[in-house]
Short mmCIF file of C-alpha atoms in Angstrom, two decimals:
data_model
loop_
_atom_site.label_atom_id
_atom_site.label_comp_id
_atom_site.label_asym_id
_atom_site.label_seq_id
_atom_site.Cartn_x
_atom_site.Cartn_y
_atom_site.Cartn_z
CA GLN A 1 75.92 91.81 90.10
CA VAL A 2 77.03 93.89 87.14
CA GLN A 3 79.92 96.25 87.81
CA LEU A 4 81.34 98.90 85.53
CA VAL A 5 84.75 100.34 86.37
CA GLU A 6 86.17 103.35 84.55
CA SER A 7 89.80 104.39 84.30
CA GLY A 8 92.00 106.77 82.36
CA GLY A 9 90.83 110.12 83.65
CA GLY A 10 93.23 112.87 84.60
CA LEU A 11 94.52 116.32 83.79
CA VAL A 12 95.08 117.24 80.15
CA GLN A 13 95.88 120.50 78.41
CA SER A 14 93.44 122.12 76.04
CA GLY A 15 93.92 120.63 72.60
CA GLY A 16 95.34 117.41 73.99
CA SER A 17 94.10 113.85 74.10
CA LEU A 18 93.04 111.31 76.66
CA LYS A 19 91.62 107.80 76.48
CA LEU A 20 89.06 106.50 78.94
CA SER A 21 88.40 102.82 79.49
CA CYS A 22 85.57 100.94 81.11
CA VAL A 23 85.38 97.24 81.89
CA ALA A 24 82.17 95.43 82.74
CA SER A 25 82.02 92.35 84.92
CA GLY A 26 79.50 90.15 86.67
CA MET A 27 77.23 89.54 83.67
CA GLN A 28 75.77 86.32 82.39
CA PHE A 29 74.45 88.02 79.26
CA ASN A 30 75.70 90.20 76.44
CA LEU A 31 75.61 93.95 76.74
CA GLN A 32 73.90 95.34 73.65
CA ALA A 33 74.64 98.94 74.52
CA MET A 34 77.66 100.59 76.11
CA GLY A 35 78.30 104.27 76.32
CA TRP A 36 79.49 107.35 78.13
CA TYR A 37 77.88 110.28 79.92
CA ARG A 38 79.46 113.19 81.74
CA GLN A 39 78.49 115.53 84.53
CA THR A 40 79.75 118.67 86.21
CA PRO A 41 78.63 119.81 89.67
CA ASP A 42 76.41 122.54 88.24
CA LYS A 43 74.78 120.57 85.42
CA ALA A 44 72.69 117.50 84.86
CA ARG A 45 74.34 114.37 83.54
CA GLU A 46 74.60 114.60 79.76
CA PHE A 47 74.94 112.02 77.05
CA VAL A 48 78.33 111.83 75.30
CA ALA A 49 78.42 108.71 73.12
CA ARG A 50 76.96 105.24 72.77
CA GLN A 51 77.64 102.17 70.68
CA THR A 52 75.10 99.40 70.28
CA ARG A 53 75.78 96.02 68.74
CA GLY A 54 72.85 96.11 66.32
CA THR A 55 71.56 93.26 64.21
CA SER A 56 73.16 94.73 61.10
CA GLY A 57 76.37 95.92 62.72
CA PRO A 58 77.47 98.39 65.38
CA LYS A 59 75.61 101.66 65.60
CA THR A 60 77.34 104.69 67.10
CA THR A 61 75.80 107.91 68.36
CA TYR A 62 77.52 111.06 69.59
CA ALA A 63 76.45 114.27 71.25
CA GLU A 64 76.80 117.21 68.90
CA SER A 65 79.24 118.86 71.29
CA VAL A 66 81.80 116.04 70.91
CA LYS A 67 81.17 114.86 67.35
CA GLY A 68 84.40 114.85 65.37
CA ARG A 69 86.55 115.06 68.51
CA PHE A 70 85.62 111.99 70.57
CA THR A 71 85.59 108.38 69.40
CA ILE A 72 83.85 105.50 71.11
CA SER A 73 84.92 101.92 70.56
CA ARG A 74 84.21 98.55 72.09
CA ASP A 75 86.00 95.30 72.80
CA ASN A 76 83.05 92.95 73.05
CA THR A 77 85.23 89.94 73.80
CA ASN A 78 86.39 91.56 77.02
CA ASP A 79 83.23 93.59 77.73
CA MET A 80 85.05 96.88 77.48
CA VAL A 81 84.22 100.27 76.06
CA PHE A 82 86.62 103.10 75.36
CA LEU A 83 86.31 106.81 74.76
CA GLN A 84 89.11 108.56 72.91
CA LEU A 85 89.05 112.27 73.65
CA ASP A 86 90.92 114.41 71.12
CA SER A 87 91.14 118.17 70.73
CA VAL A 88 89.77 118.58 74.22
CA LYS A 89 88.43 121.90 75.45
CA PRO A 90 88.04 123.31 78.96
CA GLU A 91 84.29 122.73 78.66
CA ASP A 92 85.00 118.99 78.41
CA THR A 93 86.00 119.06 82.07
CA ALA A 94 83.61 116.72 83.89
CA ARG A 95 83.21 113.41 85.61
CA TYR A 96 82.76 110.79 82.89
CA PHE A 97 80.50 107.82 83.54
CA CYS A 98 80.40 104.55 81.69
CA ASN A 99 77.02 102.90 81.27
CA ALA A 100 75.61 99.78 79.68
CA GLY A 101 72.40 97.93 78.97
CA ARG A 102 71.31 94.46 78.01
CA TYR A 103 68.96 95.80 75.37
CA GLU A 104 69.35 98.42 72.68
CA TRP A 105 66.06 99.99 73.74
CA ALA A 106 67.17 100.23 77.40
CA PRO A 107 70.81 101.30 77.18
CA ASP A 108 71.15 102.98 80.58
CA GLU A 109 70.66 99.99 82.84
CA PHE A 110 74.02 99.87 84.58
CA TRP A 111 76.39 102.64 85.65
CA GLY A 112 79.96 103.02 86.79
CA GLN A 113 81.23 105.39 89.46
CA GLY A 114 82.93 107.70 87.00
CA THR A 115 86.39 109.05 86.29
CA GLU A 116 87.41 112.71 86.46
CA VAL A 117 88.68 114.58 83.42
CA THR A 118 90.08 118.07 83.85
CA VAL A 119 91.10 120.16 80.85
CA SER A 120 93.37 123.09 81.58
CA SER A 121 93.32 126.15 79.35
#
């Protein structure tokens, strides 16, 4: 059974930085896609970032709202994905979910329970 466990959430001041981590376990296959979503109580879950392995090298995608501020990275040896949050804003406050998929065309197969990020103004 695949499990994704996030960590690194917390309280951070506006303009500050935070790094989220997610470790996957229980697989007997490679994860082609790993990424992050976020959700607040009053909104639907929204895409933040994703990195796929790709046949010609890693491919990274970001939501427009975080481009230039957040950085996704992976440690494929240890089945981990990270999200570096820089220059955070109060509107980045949300529960952040790690997700992963065996295939690039089905990247949202597995989900973690999430980690809370609160940005104070």
